[in-house]
JSON list of C-alpha atoms in Angstrom, two decimals:
[
{"chain": "A", "resi": 4, "resn": "MET", "atom": "CA", "xyz": [18.78, -29.06, -60.95]},
{"chain": "A", "resi": 5, "resn": "VAL", "atom": "CA", "xyz": [19.01, -32.45, -62.60]},
{"chain": "A", "resi": 6, "resn": "LYS", "atom": "CA", "xyz": [16.24, -33.31, -65.06]},
{"chain": "A", "resi": 7, "resn": "ILE", "atom": "CA", "xyz": [14.80, -36.82, -65.07]},
{"chain": "A", "resi": 8, "resn": "SER", "atom": "CA", "xyz": [11.98, -38.50, -66.98]},
{"chain": "A", "resi": 9, "resn": "ASP", "atom": "CA", "xyz": [8.43, -38.69, -65.65]},
{"chain": "A", "resi": 10, "resn": "ARG", "atom": "CA", "xyz": [8.96, -42.45, -65.26]},
{"chain": "A", "resi": 11, "resn": "LEU", "atom": "CA", "xyz": [11.94, -41.99, -62.95]},
{"chain": "A", "resi": 12, "resn": "LYS", "atom": "CA", "xyz": [10.37, -39.01, -61.19]},
{"chain": "A", "resi": 13, "resn": "THR", "atom": "CA", "xyz": [7.31, -41.13, -60.36]},
{"chain": "A", "resi": 14, "resn": "ALA", "atom": "CA", "xyz": [9.47, -44.02, -59.15]},
{"chain": "A", "resi": 15, "resn": "ALA", "atom": "CA", "xyz": [11.41, -41.53, -57.00]},
{"chain": "A", "resi": 16, "resn": "SER", "atom": "CA", "xyz": [8.12, -40.29, -55.51]},
{"chain": "A", "resi": 17, "resn": "LEU", "atom": "CA", "xyz": [7.59, -43.76, -54.01]},
{"chain": "A", "resi": 18, "resn": "VAL", "atom": "CA", "xyz": [10.83, -43.54, -52.00]},
{"chain": "A", "resi": 19, "resn": "SER", "atom": "CA", "xyz": [10.15, -42.68, -48.35]},
{"chain": "A", "resi": 20, "resn": "GLU", "atom": "CA", "xyz": [11.67, -39.58, -46.79]},
{"chain": "A", "resi": 21, "resn": "GLY", "atom": "CA", "xyz": [14.89, -39.65, -44.78]},
{"chain": "A", "resi": 22, "resn": "VAL", "atom": "CA", "xyz": [16.12, -43.02, -46.03]},
{"chain": "A", "resi": 23, "resn": "VAL", "atom": "CA", "xyz": [19.47, -44.32, -47.20]},
{"chain": "A", "resi": 24, "resn": "LEU", "atom": "CA", "xyz": [18.83, -45.35, -50.81]},
{"chain": "A", "resi": 25, "resn": "ALA", "atom": "CA", "xyz": [20.48, -48.11, -52.83]},
{"chain": "A", "resi": 26, "resn": "ASP", "atom": "CA", "xyz": [19.91, -47.51, -56.54]},
{"chain": "A", "resi": 27, "resn": "VAL", "atom": "CA", "xyz": [20.42, -50.83, -58.36]},
{"chain": "A", "resi": 28, "resn": "GLY", "atom": "CA", "xyz": [21.28, -50.41, -62.05]},
{"chain": "A", "resi": 29, "resn": "THR", "atom": "CA", "xyz": [21.83, -46.70, -61.47]},
{"chain": "A", "resi": 30, "resn": "ASP", "atom": "CA", "xyz": [22.99, -45.97, -65.03]},
{"chain": "A", "resi": 31, "resn": "HIS", "atom": "CA", "xyz": [23.57, -42.19, -65.00]},
{"chain": "A", "resi": 32, "resn": "GLY", "atom": "CA", "xyz": [22.98, -41.84, -61.26]},
{"chain": "A", "resi": 33, "resn": "TYR", "atom": "CA", "xyz": [20.23, -39.29, -61.84]},
{"chain": "A", "resi": 34, "resn": "VAL", "atom": "CA", "xyz": [17.63, -40.65, -59.39]},
{"chain": "A", "resi": 35, "resn": "PRO", "atom": "CA", "xyz": [19.79, -40.39, -56.22]},
{"chain": "A", "resi": 36, "resn": "ILE", "atom": "CA", "xyz": [21.02, -36.96, -57.38]},
{"chain": "A", "resi": 37, "resn": "TYR", "atom": "CA", "xyz": [17.41, -35.83, -57.90]},
{"chain": "A", "resi": 38, "resn": "LEU", "atom": "CA", "xyz": [16.29, -37.16, -54.49]},
{"chain": "A", "resi": 39, "resn": "LEU", "atom": "CA", "xyz": [19.18, -35.46, -52.71]},
{"chain": "A", "resi": 40, "resn": "GLU", "atom": "CA", "xyz": [18.39, -32.17, -54.46]},
{"chain": "A", "resi": 41, "resn": "GLN", "atom": "CA", "xyz": [14.82, -32.60, -53.16]},
{"chain": "A", "resi": 42, "resn": "LYS", "atom": "CA", "xyz": [16.30, -33.21, -49.68]},
{"chain": "A", "resi": 43, "resn": "LYS", "atom": "CA", "xyz": [14.22, -36.37, -49.54]},
{"chain": "A", "resi": 44, "resn": "ILE", "atom": "CA", "xyz": [16.97, -38.88, -48.72]},
{"chain": "A", "resi": 45, "resn": "ARG", "atom": "CA", "xyz": [20.00, -38.77, -46.41]},
{"chain": "A", "resi": 46, "resn": "CYS", "atom": "CA", "xyz": [22.50, -40.38, -48.78]},
{"chain": "A", "resi": 47, "resn": "ALA", "atom": "CA", "xyz": [22.70, -43.06, -51.45]},
{"chain": "A", "resi": 48, "resn": "ILE", "atom": "CA", "xyz": [24.68, -45.96, -52.88]},
{"chain": "A", "resi": 49, "resn": "ALA", "atom": "CA", "xyz": [24.57, -46.01, -56.69]},
{"chain": "A", "resi": 50, "resn": "MET", "atom": "CA", "xyz": [25.28, -49.47, -58.10]},
{"chain": "A", "resi": 51, "resn": "ASP", "atom": "CA", "xyz": [25.62, -50.95, -61.56]},
{"chain": "A", "resi": 52, "resn": "ILE", "atom": "CA", "xyz": [26.89, -54.22, -63.00]},
{"chain": "A", "resi": 53, "resn": "ASN", "atom": "CA", "xyz": [28.74, -52.43, -65.82]},
{"chain": "A", "resi": 54, "resn": "LYS", "atom": "CA", "xyz": [31.77, -50.16, -65.44]},
{"chain": "A", "resi": 55, "resn": "GLY", "atom": "CA", "xyz": [30.70, -47.75, -68.23]},
{"chain": "A", "resi": 56, "resn": "PRO", "atom": "CA", "xyz": [27.41, -46.62, -66.66]},
{"chain": "A", "resi": 57, "resn": "LEU", "atom": "CA", "xyz": [29.06, -46.45, -63.24]},
{"chain": "A", "resi": 58, "resn": "GLU", "atom": "CA", "xyz": [31.76, -44.12, -64.59]},
{"chain": "A", "resi": 59, "resn": "ARG", "atom": "CA", "xyz": [29.06, -41.91, -66.10]},
{"chain": "A", "resi": 60, "resn": "ALA", "atom": "CA", "xyz": [27.26, -41.91, -62.74]},
{"chain": "A", "resi": 61, "resn": "LYS", "atom": "CA", "xyz": [30.49, -40.85, -60.99]},
{"chain": "A", "resi": 62, "resn": "GLU", "atom": "CA", "xyz": [30.90, -37.95, -63.45]},
{"chain": "A", "resi": 63, "resn": "HIS", "atom": "CA", "xyz": [27.34, -36.77, -62.86]},
{"chain": "A", "resi": 64, "resn": "ILE", "atom": "CA", "xyz": [27.62, -37.14, -59.08]},
{"chain": "A", "resi": 65, "resn": "HIS", "atom": "CA", "xyz": [30.75, -34.98, -59.14]},
{"chain": "A", "resi": 66, "resn": "LEU", "atom": "CA", "xyz": [29.16, -32.47, -61.54]},
{"chain": "A", "resi": 67, "resn": "TYR", "atom": "CA", "xyz": [26.24, -31.93, -59.16]},
{"chain": "A", "resi": 68, "resn": "GLY", "atom": "CA", "xyz": [28.49, -31.76, -56.09]},
{"chain": "A", "resi": 69, "resn": "MET", "atom": "CA", "xyz": [27.14, -34.93, -54.50]},
{"chain": "A", "resi": 70, "resn": "ASP", "atom": "CA", "xyz": [30.42, -36.82, -53.92]},
{"chain": "A", "resi": 71, "resn": "ALA", "atom": "CA", "xyz": [30.00, -36.67, -50.13]},
{"chain": "A", "resi": 72, "resn": "TYR", "atom": "CA", "xyz": [26.49, -38.10, -50.29]},
{"chain": "A", "resi": 73, "resn": "ILE", "atom": "CA", "xyz": [26.54, -40.77, -53.03]},
{"chain": "A", "resi": 74, "resn": "GLN", "atom": "CA", "xyz": [28.86, -43.78, -53.11]},
{"chain": "A", "resi": 75, "resn": "THR", "atom": "CA", "xyz": [29.29, -45.80, -56.31]},
{"chain": "A", "resi": 76, "resn": "ARG", "atom": "CA", "xyz": [29.78, -49.57, -56.38]},
{"chain": "A", "resi": 77, "resn": "LEU", "atom": "CA", "xyz": [30.26, -52.11, -59.12]},
{"chain": "A", "resi": 78, "resn": "SER", "atom": "CA", "xyz": [27.65, -54.71, -58.27]},
{"chain": "A", "resi": 79, "resn": "ASP", "atom": "CA", "xyz": [25.64, -57.55, -59.78]},
{"chain": "A", "resi": 80, "resn": "GLY", "atom": "CA", "xyz": [22.24, -56.74, -58.33]},
{"chain": "A", "resi": 81, "resn": "VAL", "atom": "CA", "xyz": [22.62, -56.14, -54.60]},
{"chain": "A", "resi": 82, "resn": "ALA", "atom": "CA", "xyz": [25.71, -58.35, -54.26]},
{"chain": "A", "resi": 83, "resn": "ALA", "atom": "CA", "xyz": [27.87, -55.41, -53.12]},
{"chain": "A", "resi": 84, "resn": "LEU", "atom": "CA", "xyz": [25.28, -54.21, -50.60]},
{"chain": "A", "resi": 85, "resn": "GLN", "atom": "CA", "xyz": [25.50, -55.27, -46.96]},
{"chain": "A", "resi": 86, "resn": "MET", "atom": "CA", "xyz": [22.40, -56.38, -45.09]},
{"chain": "A", "resi": 87, "resn": "GLY", "atom": "CA", "xyz": [20.73, -53.40, -43.42]},
{"chain": "A", "resi": 88, "resn": "GLU", "atom": "CA", "xyz": [23.00, -50.92, -45.19]},
{"chain": "A", "resi": 89, "resn": "ALA", "atom": "CA", "xyz": [20.14, -49.34, -47.13]},
{"chain": "A", "resi": 90, "resn": "ASP", "atom": "CA", "xyz": [16.60, -48.57, -45.95]},
{"chain": "A", "resi": 91, "resn": "SER", "atom": "CA", "xyz": [15.22, -48.33, -49.48]},
{"chain": "A", "resi": 92, "resn": "ILE", "atom": "CA", "xyz": [16.27, -50.30, -52.58]},
{"chain": "A", "resi": 93, "resn": "LEU", "atom": "CA", "xyz": [15.32, -49.02, -56.04]},
{"chain": "A", "resi": 94, "resn": "VAL", "atom": "CA", "xyz": [15.29, -51.48, -58.95]},
{"chain": "A", "resi": 95, "resn": "ALA", "atom": "CA", "xyz": [14.03, -49.68, -62.05]},
{"chain": "A", "resi": 96, "resn": "GLY", "atom": "CA", "xyz": [14.31, -49.84, -65.82]},
{"chain": "A", "resi": 97, "resn": "MET", "atom": "CA", "xyz": [14.96, -53.55, -66.31]},
{"chain": "A", "resi": 98, "resn": "GLY", "atom": "CA", "xyz": [13.01, -56.62, -67.31]},
{"chain": "A", "resi": 99, "resn": "GLY", "atom": "CA", "xyz": [10.80, -58.46, -64.85]},
{"chain": "A", "resi": 100, "resn": "GLY", "atom": "CA", "xyz": [12.91, -61.61, -65.10]},
{"chain": "A", "resi": 101, "resn": "LEU", "atom": "CA", "xyz": [15.99, -59.68, -64.00]},
{"chain": "A", "resi": 102, "resn": "VAL", "atom": "CA", "xyz": [14.05, -57.98, -61.18]},
{"chain": "A", "resi": 103, "resn": "MET", "atom": "CA", "xyz": [13.01, -61.40, -59.83]},
{"chain": "A", "resi": 104, "resn": "HIS", "atom": "CA", "xyz": [16.58, -62.67, -60.22]},
{"chain": "A", "resi": 105, "resn": "ILE", "atom": "CA", "xyz": [17.90, -59.74, -58.15]},
{"chain": "A", "resi": 106, "resn": "LEU", "atom": "CA", "xyz": [15.28, -60.35, -55.44]},
{"chain": "A", "resi": 107, "resn": "GLU", "atom": "CA", "xyz": [16.07, -64.06, -55.34]},
{"chain": "A", "resi": 108, "resn": "GLU", "atom": "CA", "xyz": [19.87, -63.82, -55.44]},
{"chain": "A", "resi": 109, "resn": "GLY", "atom": "CA", "xyz": [19.92, -61.00, -52.89]},
{"chain": "A", "resi": 110, "resn": "LYS", "atom": "CA", "xyz": [17.10, -62.38, -50.79]},
{"chain": "A", "resi": 111, "resn": "ALA", "atom": "CA", "xyz": [18.56, -61.62, -47.35]},
{"chain": "A", "resi": 112, "resn": "VAL", "atom": "CA", "xyz": [19.55, -58.05, -48.28]},
{"chain": "A", "resi": 113, "resn": "CYS", "atom": "CA", "xyz": [16.23, -57.28, -49.97]},
{"chain": "A", "resi": 114, "resn": "GLN", "atom": "CA", "xyz": [14.17, -58.70, -47.12]},
{"chain": "A", "resi": 115, "resn": "ALA", "atom": "CA", "xyz": [16.15, -56.65, -44.58]},
{"chain": "A", "resi": 116, "resn": "ALA", "atom": "CA", "xyz": [15.34, -53.35, -46.31]},
{"chain": "A", "resi": 117, "resn": "ASP", "atom": "CA", "xyz": [12.37, -51.28, -45.14]},
{"chain": "A", "resi": 118, "resn": "GLU", "atom": "CA", "xyz": [11.09, -50.95, -48.71]},
{"chain": "A", "resi": 119, "resn": "LEU", "atom": "CA", "xyz": [11.82, -51.80, -52.32]},
{"chain": "A", "resi": 120, "resn": "ILE", "atom": "CA", "xyz": [10.77, -49.63, -55.25]},
{"chain": "A", "resi": 121, "resn": "LEU", "atom": "CA", "xyz": [10.35, -51.84, -58.30]},
{"chain": "A", "resi": 122, "resn": "GLN", "atom": "CA", "xyz": [9.73, -50.77, -61.88]},
{"chain": "A", "resi": 123, "resn": "PRO", "atom": "CA", "xyz": [9.89, -53.92, -64.03]},
{"chain": "A", "resi": 124, "resn": "GLN", "atom": "CA", "xyz": [9.46, -53.30, -67.74]},
{"chain": "A", "resi": 125, "resn": "SER", "atom": "CA", "xyz": [8.09, -56.76, -68.54]},
{"chain": "A", "resi": 126, "resn": "GLU", "atom": "CA", "xyz": [6.57, -59.83, -66.88]},
{"chain": "A", "resi": 127, "resn": "LEU", "atom": "CA", "xyz": [4.48, -57.73, -64.47]},
{"chain": "A", "resi": 128, "resn": "SER", "atom": "CA", "xyz": [2.23, -60.66, -63.63]},
{"chain": "A", "resi": 129, "resn": "GLY", "atom": "CA", "xyz": [5.23, -62.85, -62.86]},
{"chain": "A", "resi": 130, "resn": "VAL", "atom": "CA", "xyz": [6.79, -60.20, -60.62]},
{"chain": "A", "resi": 131, "resn": "ARG", "atom": "CA", "xyz": [3.59, -59.62, -58.65]},
{"chain": "A", "resi": 132, "resn": "ASP", "atom": "CA", "xyz": [3.08, -63.37, -58.29]},
{"chain": "A", "resi": 133, "resn": "TYR", "atom": "CA", "xyz": [6.67, -63.78, -57.08]},
{"chain": "A", "resi": 134, "resn": "LEU", "atom": "CA", "xyz": [6.19, -61.03, -54.50]},
{"chain": "A", "resi": 135, "resn": "ALA", "atom": "CA", "xyz": [2.97, -62.55, -53.16]},
{"chain": "A", "resi": 136, "resn": "LYS", "atom": "CA", "xyz": [4.49, -66.02, -52.90]},
{"chain": "A", "resi": 137, "resn": "ASN", "atom": "CA", "xyz": [7.68, -64.80, -51.22]},
{"chain": "A", "resi": 138, "resn": "GLY", "atom": "CA", "xyz": [6.28, -62.78, -48.34]},
{"chain": "A", "resi": 139, "resn": "TYR", "atom": "CA", "xyz": [6.24, -59.29, -49.88]},
{"chain": "A", "resi": 140, "resn": "MET", "atom": "CA", "xyz": [3.36, -56.85, -49.54]},
{"chain": "A", "resi": 141, "resn": "ILE", "atom": "CA", "xyz": [2.68, -54.22, -52.20]},
{"chain": "A", "resi": 142, "resn": "ASP", "atom": "CA", "xyz": [2.06, -50.90, -50.42]},
{"chain": "A", "resi": 143, "resn": "ALA", "atom": "CA", "xyz": [1.50, -48.60, -53.39]},
{"chain": "A", "resi": 144, "resn": "GLU", "atom": "CA", "xyz": [1.47, -48.63, -57.18]},
{"chain": "A", "resi": 145, "resn": "ARG", "atom": "CA", "xyz": [1.83, -45.95, -59.84]},
{"chain": "A", "resi": 146, "resn": "MET", "atom": "CA", "xyz": [1.63, -45.97, -63.62]},
{"chain": "A", "resi": 147, "resn": "VAL", "atom": "CA", "xyz": [3.09, -43.55, -66.16]},
{"chain": "A", "resi": 148, "resn": "PHE", "atom": "CA", "xyz": [2.60, -43.18, -69.91]},
{"chain": "A", "resi": 149, "resn": "GLU", "atom": "CA", "xyz": [5.73, -41.75, -71.48]},
{"chain": "A", "resi": 150, "resn": "ASP", "atom": "CA", "xyz": [7.14, -41.79, -75.02]},
{"chain": "A", "resi": 151, "resn": "GLY", "atom": "CA", "xyz": [4.43, -44.18, -76.18]},
{"chain": "A", "resi": 152, "resn": "LYS", "atom": "CA", "xyz": [5.02, -46.74, -73.44]},
{"chain": "A", "resi": 153, "resn": "TYR", "atom": "CA", "xyz": [3.27, -47.67, -70.20]},
{"chain": "A", "resi": 154, "resn": "TYR", "atom": "CA", "xyz": [5.36, -48.00, -67.03]},
{"chain": "A", "resi": 155, "resn": "PRO", "atom": "CA", "xyz": [3.79, -49.55, -63.90]},
{"chain": "A", "resi": 156, "resn": "MET", "atom": "CA", "xyz": [5.82, -49.41, -60.68]},
{"chain": "A", "resi": 157, "resn": "MET", "atom": "CA", "xyz": [5.33, -50.35, -57.05]},
{"chain": "A", "resi": 158, "resn": "ARG", "atom": "CA", "xyz": [6.61, -49.95, -53.50]},
{"chain": "A", "resi": 159, "resn": "VAL", "atom": "CA", "xyz": [6.82, -53.19, -51.52]},
{"chain": "A", "resi": 160, "resn": "HIS", "atom": "CA", "xyz": [8.08, -54.43, -48.18]},
{"chain": "A", "resi": 161, "resn": "TYR", "atom": "CA", "xyz": [8.90, -57.83, -46.81]},
{"chain": "A", "resi": 162, "resn": "GLN", "atom": "CA", "xyz": [6.51, -59.08, -44.12]},
{"chain": "A", "resi": 163, "resn": "THR", "atom": "CA", "xyz": [8.77, -60.46, -41.41]},
{"chain": "A", "resi": 164, "resn": "GLY", "atom": "CA", "xyz": [7.48, -63.70, -39.98]},
{"chain": "A", "resi": 165, "resn": "LYS", "atom": "CA", "xyz": [4.72, -64.06, -42.57]},
{"chain": "A", "resi": 166, "resn": "ASN", "atom": "CA", "xyz": [4.29, -67.36, -44.35]},
{"chain": "A", "resi": 167, "resn": "LYS", "atom": "CA", "xyz": [4.63, -67.55, -48.10]},
{"chain": "A", "resi": 168, "resn": "ILE", "atom": "CA", "xyz": [1.28, -67.74, -49.82]},
{"chain": "A", "resi": 169, "resn": "THR", "atom": "CA", "xyz": [0.02, -69.62, -52.83]},
{"chain": "A", "resi": 170, "resn": "ALA", "atom": "CA", "xyz": [-2.06, -68.24, -55.66]},
{"chain": "A", "resi": 171, "resn": "LYS", "atom": "CA", "xyz": [-5.07, -69.95, -54.13]},
{"chain": "A", "resi": 172, "resn": "ASP", "atom": "CA", "xyz": [-4.46, -68.21, -50.80]},
{"chain": "A", "resi": 173, "resn": "ALA", "atom": "CA", "xyz": [-3.88, -64.77, -52.31]},
{"chain": "A", "resi": 174, "resn": "SER", "atom": "CA", "xyz": [-7.56, -63.86, -52.16]},
{"chain": "A", "resi": 175, "resn": "LEU", "atom": "CA", "xyz": [-10.40, -65.00, -49.88]},
{"chain": "A", "resi": 176, "resn": "LYS", "atom": "CA", "xyz": [-10.35, -68.69, -49.03]},
{"chain": "A", "resi": 177, "resn": "ASN", "atom": "CA", "xyz": [-13.58, -70.33, -50.13]},
{"chain": "A", "resi": 178, "resn": "ALA", "atom": "CA", "xyz": [-14.56, -73.53, -51.84]},
{"chain": "A", "resi": 179, "resn": "GLY", "atom": "CA", "xyz": [-15.85, -74.57, -55.25]},
{"chain": "A", "resi": 180, "resn": "ASN", "atom": "CA", "xyz": [-16.95, -71.79, -57.57]},
{"chain": "A", "resi": 181, "resn": "CYS", "atom": "CA", "xyz": [-15.96, -69.06, -55.10]},
{"chain": "A", "resi": 182, "resn": "GLU", "atom": "CA", "xyz": [-12.41, -70.43, -54.98]},
{"chain": "A", "resi": 183, "resn": "ARG", "atom": "CA", "xyz": [-12.19, -70.32, -58.79]},
{"chain": "A", "resi": 184, "resn": "GLN", "atom": "CA", "xyz": [-13.43, -66.74, -58.72]},
{"chain": "A", "resi": 185, "resn": "ASP", "atom": "CA", "xyz": [-10.78, -65.82, -56.17]},
{"chain": "A", "resi": 186, "resn": "GLN", "atom": "CA", "xyz": [-8.06, -67.42, -58.29]},
{"chain": "A", "resi": 187, "resn": "SER", "atom": "CA", "xyz": [-9.33, -65.49, -61.30]},
{"chain": "A", "resi": 188, "resn": "ARG", "atom": "CA", "xyz": [-9.29, -62.24, -59.31]},
{"chain": "A", "resi": 189, "resn": "TYR", "atom": "CA", "xyz": [-5.74, -63.01, -58.15]},
{"chain": "A", "resi": 190, "resn": "LYS", "atom": "CA", "xyz": [-4.69, -63.47, -61.79]},
{"chain": "A", "resi": 191, "resn": "VAL", "atom": "CA", "xyz": [-6.31, -60.15, -62.78]},
{"chain": "A", "resi": 192, "resn": "GLU", "atom": "CA", "xyz": [-4.60, -58.34, -59.91]},
{"chain": "A", "resi": 193, "resn": "CYS", "atom": "CA", "xyz": [-1.23, -59.89, -60.83]},
{"chain": "A", "resi": 194, "resn": "LEU", "atom": "CA", "xyz": [-1.66, -58.79, -64.44]},
{"chain": "A", "resi": 195, "resn": "TYR", "atom": "CA", "xyz": [-2.78, -55.23, -63.75]},
{"chain": "A", "resi": 196, "resn": "GLY", "atom": "CA", "xyz": [-2.07, -54.35, -60.11]},
{"chain": "A", "resi": 197, "resn": "ARG", "atom": "CA", "xyz": [-4.54, -54.43, -57.24]},
{"chain": "A", "resi": 198, "resn": "HIS", "atom": "CA", "xyz": [-3.82, -50.89, -56.08]},
{"chain": "A", "resi": 199, "resn": "LEU", "atom": "CA", "xyz": [-4.07, -49.48, -59.59]},
{"chain": "A", "resi": 200, "resn": "LEU", "atom": "CA", "xyz": [-7.42, -51.23, -60.07]},
{"chain": "A", "resi": 201, "resn": "MET", "atom": "CA", "xyz": [-8.84, -50.28, -56.67]},
{"chain": "A", "resi": 202, "resn": "GLU", "atom": "CA", "xyz": [-7.81, -46.65, -57.19]},
{"chain": "A", "resi": 203, "resn": "LYS", "atom": "CA", "xyz": [-9.22, -46.70, -60.74]},
{"chain": "A", "resi": 204, "resn": "ASN", "atom": "CA", "xyz": [-5.93, -45.38, -62.06]},
{"chain": "A", "resi": 205, "resn": "PRO", "atom": "CA", "xyz": [-6.66, -43.39, -65.26]},
{"chain": "A", "resi": 206, "resn": "ILE", "atom": "CA", "xyz": [-3.43, -44.44, -67.01]},
{"chain": "A", "resi": 207, "resn": "LEU", "atom": "CA", "xyz": [-4.21, -48.11, -66.41]},
{"chain": "A", "resi": 208, "resn": "HIS", "atom": "CA", "xyz": [-7.74, -47.49, -67.70]},
{"chain": "A", "resi": 209, "resn": "GLN", "atom": "CA", "xyz": [-6.30, -46.07, -70.90]},
{"chain": "A", "resi": 210, "resn": "TYR", "atom": "CA", "xyz": [-4.02, -49.10, -71.22]},
{"chain": "A", "resi": 211, "resn": "LEU", "atom": "CA", "xyz": [-6.88, -51.55, -70.63]},
{"chain": "A", "resi": 212, "resn": "GLN", "atom": "CA", "xyz": [-9.05, -49.90, -73.28]},
{"chain": "A", "resi": 213, "resn": "LYS", "atom": "CA", "xyz": [-6.25, -50.10, -75.85]},
{"chain": "A", "resi": 214, "resn": "GLU", "atom": "CA", "xyz": [-5.48, -53.69, -74.90]},
{"chain": "A", "resi": 215, "resn": "HIS", "atom": "CA", "xyz": [-9.16, -54.61, -75.22]},
{"chain": "A", "resi": 216, "resn": "LYS", "atom": "CA", "xyz": [-9.25, -53.35, -78.81]},
{"chain": "A", "resi": 217, "resn": "VAL", "atom": "CA", "xyz": [-6.07, -55.28, -79.63]},
{"chain": "A", "resi": 218, "resn": "PHE", "atom": "CA", "xyz": [-7.48, -58.54, -78.22]},
{"chain": "A", "resi": 219, "resn": "GLU", "atom": "CA", "xyz": [-10.77, -58.06, -80.09]},
{"chain": "A", "resi": 220, "resn": "THR", "atom": "CA", "xyz": [-8.93, -57.45, -83.38]},
{"chain": "A", "resi": 221, "resn": "ILE", "atom": "CA", "xyz": [-6.77, -60.53, -82.88]},
{"chain": "A", "resi": 222, "resn": "LEU", "atom": "CA", "xyz": [-9.82, -62.64, -82.03]},
{"chain": "A", "resi": 223, "resn": "ASP", "atom": "CA", "xyz": [-11.74, -61.39, -85.10]},
{"chain": "A", "resi": 224, "resn": "ASN", "atom": "CA", "xyz": [-8.81, -62.28, -87.34]},
{"chain": "A", "resi": 225, "resn": "LEU", "atom": "CA", "xyz": [-8.43, -65.71, -85.79]},
{"chain": "A", "resi": 226, "resn": "LEU", "atom": "CA", "xyz": [-12.13, -66.51, -86.24]},
{"chain": "A", "resi": 227, "resn": "LYS", "atom": "CA", "xyz": [-11.72, -65.84, -89.97]},
{"chain": "A", "resi": 228, "resn": "GLN", "atom": "CA", "xyz": [-8.93, -68.42, -90.28]},
{"chain": "A", "resi": 229, "resn": "PRO", "atom": "CA", "xyz": [-9.52, -72.02, -91.45]},
{"chain": "A", "resi": 230, "resn": "GLU", "atom": "CA", "xyz": [-10.22, -74.20, -88.46]},
{"chain": "A", "resi": 231, "resn": "SER", "atom": "CA", "xyz": [-7.26, -76.13, -87.07]},
{"chain": "A", "resi": 232, "resn": "GLU", "atom": "CA", "xyz": [-6.01, -77.39, -83.72]},
{"chain": "A", "resi": 233, "resn": "LYS", "atom": "CA", "xyz": [-3.46, -74.57, -83.53]},
{"chain": "A", "resi": 234, "resn": "ILE", "atom": "CA", "xyz": [-6.04, -71.86, -84.35]},
{"chain": "A", "resi": 235, "resn": "THR", "atom": "CA", "xyz": [-8.53, -73.29, -81.86]},
{"chain": "A", "resi": 236, "resn": "ALA", "atom": "CA", "xyz": [-5.90, -73.25, -79.11]},
{"chain": "A", "resi": 237, "resn": "ARG", "atom": "CA", "xyz": [-4.92, -69.69, -79.95]},
{"chain": "A", "resi": 238, "resn": "ILE", "atom": "CA", "xyz": [-8.58, -68.57, -79.90]},
{"chain": "A", "resi": 239, "resn": "GLY", "atom": "CA", "xyz": [-8.89, -70.05, -76.41]},
{"chain": "A", "resi": 240, "resn": "GLU", "atom": "CA", "xyz": [-5.79, -68.17, -75.24]},
{"chain": "A", "resi": 241, "resn": "VAL", "atom": "CA", "xyz": [-7.03, -64.85, -76.61]},
{"chain": "A", "resi": 242, "resn": "LYS", "atom": "CA", "xyz": [-10.50, -65.33, -75.13]},
{"chain": "A", "resi": 243, "resn": "GLU", "atom": "CA", "xyz": [-8.92, -66.02, -71.74]},
{"chain": "A", "resi": 244, "resn": "SER", "atom": "CA", "xyz": [-6.79, -62.87, -71.98]},
{"chain": "A", "resi": 245, "resn": "LEU", "atom": "CA", "xyz": [-9.82, -60.88, -73.09]},
{"chain": "A", "resi": 246, "resn": "GLY", "atom": "CA", "xyz": [-11.73, -62.19, -70.09]},
{"chain": "A", "resi": 247, "resn": "TYR", "atom": "CA", "xyz": [-9.04, -60.98, -67.69]},
{"chain": "A", "resi": 248, "resn": "ASN", "atom": "CA", "xyz": [-8.99, -57.62, -69.44]},
{"chain": "A", "resi": 249, "resn": "GLU", "atom": "CA", "xyz": [-12.77, -57.25, -69.13]},
{"chain": "A", "resi": 250, "resn": "ALA", "atom": "CA", "xyz": [-12.63, -58.26, -65.46]},
{"chain": "A", "resi": 251, "resn": "ALA", "atom": "CA", "xyz": [-10.09, -55.47, -64.92]},
{"chain": "A", "resi": 252, "resn": "LEU", "atom": "CA", "xyz": [-12.25, -52.96, -66.81]},
{"chain": "A", "resi": 253, "resn": "ALA", "atom": "CA", "xyz": [-15.17, -53.90, -64.55]},
{"chain": "A", "resi": 254, "resn": "TYR", "atom": "CA", "xyz": [-13.32, -52.20, -61.62]},
{"chain": "A", "resi": 255, "resn": "TYR", "atom": "CA", "xyz": [-13.91, -48.88, -63.38]},
{"chain": "A", "resi": 256, "resn": "LYS", "atom": "CA", "xyz": [-17.65, -49.47, -63.61]},
{"chain": "A", "resi": 257, "resn": "ALA", "atom": "CA", "xyz": [-18.12, -50.28, -59.95]}
]
């Protein structure tokens, strides 16, 4: 049996049963091998932009006797994937900017899939905002703490026929102060994940508590600095971030 990290195992748990999987940036090819061993997927297409990782994936696929079930393709994102060829697309272990680039460049292919499993390692707020504004719905979220790092991940699907939404539309549509509150809530949910917050995810709670201490320490140090335009602006930024953090922590008190 192939051994994979808790991060990848949790991402794999978001893949629906009986699908054809496209693993983008497959690296060693371990996730499709693991899912086939679990008899969770029918077959897979393992893709990577670099020849080296793809060769390693081929070796591992052969080693585990999965040659008949896993294809390998050299591909920049989903460029080598045909529309409708995969039910589920996994994009894990890369920066949020690259995740958004893959979604944008392969828009037709990604929108045609039944689901996408995304595990961006940065720019979480930007990714969630992109999804909301481009017709995607987040179905589920998970979070893992492994080797000193926090890894949020999500399963999403494209809502056929739905209009793109704006940040203002992402929550309830009201006017005045209520509208500002809704925009603030949207920002909090983009930063930390609506499902994780609503489910009071314990790993996210741990992350929020640590982040709160970091923001407080930064703010204390800034308040001790000689007053200047730059320091004042930075204090405002930290206070805003601290406010979002505290709004997220409030979900755990409800």
